[in-house]
């Protein structure tokens, strides 16, 4: 089994409070979960108005499959007009 972790850090420029930021983040999390059947959680910057970090966990049968899903994660994130992506990192791990 192959496990992948995609870490996504974003800036939400229009958010004027935590409630506004969370609405954007919640929408993005739902899009990722529903579209790709992956596990997603907000992992950092919980108390900042305009920043968020998401962790996306992917389980796949092959590294190629995991990388394809990671690319789809990136496409969905970049399609969200209310955010600016500041960093995306992909880590692949093979289990024995």
mmCIF file of C-alpha atoms in Angstrom:
data_model
loop_
_atom_site.group_PDB
_atom_site.id
_atom_site.type_symbol
_atom_site.label_atom_id
_atom_site.label_comp_id
_atom_site.label_asym_id
_atom_site.label_seq_id
_atom_site.Cartn_x
_atom_site.Cartn_y
_atom_site.Cartn_z
ATOM 1 C CA UNK A 1 0.000 0.000 0.000
ATOM 2 C CA UNK A 2 1.131 3.535 -0.737
ATOM 3 C CA UNK A 3 0.197 6.480 1.482
ATOM 4 C CA UNK A 4 0.490 10.082 0.381
ATOM 5 C CA UNK A 5 0.128 13.284 2.354
ATOM 6 C CA UNK A 6 -0.575 16.535 0.562
ATOM 7 C CA UNK A 7 -0.045 19.634 2.686
ATOM 8 C CA UNK A 8 -1.743 22.746 1.319
ATOM 9 C CA UNK A 9 -1.232 26.211 2.765
ATOM 10 C CA UNK A 10 -3.548 28.958 1.567
ATOM 11 C CA UNK A 11 -4.250 32.635 2.037
ATOM 12 C CA UNK A 12 -7.897 33.768 2.153
ATOM 13 C CA UNK A 13 -7.580 37.475 1.294
ATOM 14 C CA UNK A 14 -11.257 38.422 1.574
ATOM 15 C CA UNK A 15 -11.784 36.874 5.016
ATOM 16 C CA UNK A 16 -12.461 39.529 7.627
ATOM 17 C CA UNK A 17 -12.888 37.079 10.472
ATOM 18 C CA UNK A 18 -12.603 33.444 11.468
ATOM 19 C CA UNK A 19 -16.192 32.739 10.436
ATOM 20 C CA UNK A 20 -15.546 33.946 6.879
ATOM 21 C CA UNK A 21 -12.301 31.965 6.649
ATOM 22 C CA UNK A 22 -13.918 28.805 7.948
ATOM 23 C CA UNK A 23 -16.724 29.072 5.381
ATOM 24 C CA UNK A 24 -14.162 29.062 2.564
ATOM 25 C CA UNK A 25 -12.090 26.286 4.141
ATOM 26 C CA UNK A 26 -15.169 24.162 4.858
ATOM 27 C CA UNK A 27 -16.254 24.469 1.215
ATOM 28 C CA UNK A 28 -12.811 23.454 -0.043
ATOM 29 C CA UNK A 29 -12.660 20.497 2.357
ATOM 30 C CA UNK A 30 -16.088 19.308 1.149
ATOM 31 C CA UNK A 31 -15.016 19.607 -2.503
ATOM 32 C CA UNK A 32 -11.923 17.497 -1.842
ATOM 33 C CA UNK A 33 -13.744 14.860 0.196
ATOM 34 C CA UNK A 34 -16.664 14.499 -2.184
ATOM 35 C CA UNK A 35 -14.691 14.723 -5.402
ATOM 36 C CA UNK A 36 -11.785 12.445 -4.533
ATOM 37 C CA UNK A 37 -12.839 10.333 -1.536
ATOM 38 C CA UNK A 38 -9.800 11.434 0.497
ATOM 39 C CA UNK A 39 -9.415 12.373 4.153
ATOM 40 C CA UNK A 40 -8.966 16.096 4.762
ATOM 41 C CA UNK A 41 -8.419 18.155 7.906
ATOM 42 C CA UNK A 42 -7.415 21.701 8.756
ATOM 43 C CA UNK A 43 -4.043 21.143 10.417
ATOM 44 C CA UNK A 44 -2.665 24.594 11.251
ATOM 45 C CA UNK A 45 -3.410 28.315 11.553
ATOM 46 C CA UNK A 46 -6.758 27.686 13.256
ATOM 47 C CA UNK A 47 -6.796 31.088 14.936
ATOM 48 C CA UNK A 48 -5.628 33.237 12.001
ATOM 49 C CA UNK A 49 -8.208 35.051 9.866
ATOM 50 C CA UNK A 50 -6.610 34.754 6.463
ATOM 51 C CA UNK A 51 -4.395 31.671 6.616
ATOM 52 C CA UNK A 52 -5.183 27.974 6.622
ATOM 53 C CA UNK A 53 -3.262 24.735 6.260
ATOM 54 C CA UNK A 54 -4.934 21.532 5.129
ATOM 55 C CA UNK A 55 -3.674 17.981 5.292
ATOM 56 C CA UNK A 56 -4.992 15.566 2.669
ATOM 57 C CA UNK A 57 -4.396 11.841 3.196
ATOM 58 C CA UNK A 58 -4.416 9.484 0.203
ATOM 59 C CA UNK A 59 -4.244 5.681 0.212
ATOM 60 C CA UNK A 60 -3.480 3.932 -3.084
ATOM 61 C CA UNK A 61 -2.273 0.644 -4.538
ATOM 62 C CA UNK A 62 0.641 2.235 -6.387
ATOM 63 C CA UNK A 63 2.808 5.319 -6.299
ATOM 64 C CA UNK A 64 1.489 6.334 -9.711
ATOM 65 C CA UNK A 65 -2.080 6.143 -8.411
ATOM 66 C CA UNK A 66 -1.208 8.200 -5.337
ATOM 67 C CA UNK A 67 0.502 10.857 -7.457
ATOM 68 C CA UNK A 68 -2.508 11.057 -9.803
ATOM 69 C CA UNK A 69 -4.833 11.708 -6.865
ATOM 70 C CA UNK A 70 -2.359 14.272 -5.469
ATOM 71 C CA UNK A 71 -2.458 16.081 -8.833
ATOM 72 C CA UNK A 72 -6.258 16.092 -8.699
ATOM 73 C CA UNK A 73 -6.064 17.587 -5.194
ATOM 74 C CA UNK A 74 -3.903 20.389 -6.604
ATOM 75 C CA UNK A 75 -6.368 21.017 -9.465
ATOM 76 C CA UNK A 76 -9.320 21.319 -7.076
ATOM 77 C CA UNK A 77 -7.381 23.640 -4.762
ATOM 78 C CA UNK A 78 -6.248 25.911 -7.616
ATOM 79 C CA UNK A 79 -9.837 26.108 -8.944
ATOM 80 C CA UNK A 80 -11.080 27.741 -5.728
ATOM 81 C CA UNK A 81 -11.248 31.467 -6.586
ATOM 82 C CA UNK A 82 -11.492 32.696 -2.972
ATOM 83 C CA UNK A 83 -8.011 31.508 -2.003
ATOM 84 C CA UNK A 84 -4.401 32.027 -2.970
ATOM 85 C CA UNK A 85 -2.198 28.945 -2.672
ATOM 86 C CA UNK A 86 1.030 29.729 -0.834
ATOM 87 C CA UNK A 87 2.486 26.202 -0.645
ATOM 88 C CA UNK A 88 1.738 22.643 -1.684
ATOM 89 C CA UNK A 89 3.896 19.730 -0.592
ATOM 90 C CA UNK A 90 3.422 16.064 -1.500
ATOM 91 C CA UNK A 91 4.995 13.251 0.531
ATOM 92 C CA UNK A 92 4.767 9.625 -0.612
ATOM 93 C CA UNK A 93 5.384 6.697 1.745
ATOM 94 C CA UNK A 94 5.367 2.996 0.939
ATOM 95 C CA UNK A 95 4.260 0.613 3.667
ATOM 96 C CA UNK A 96 5.616 -2.895 3.951
#
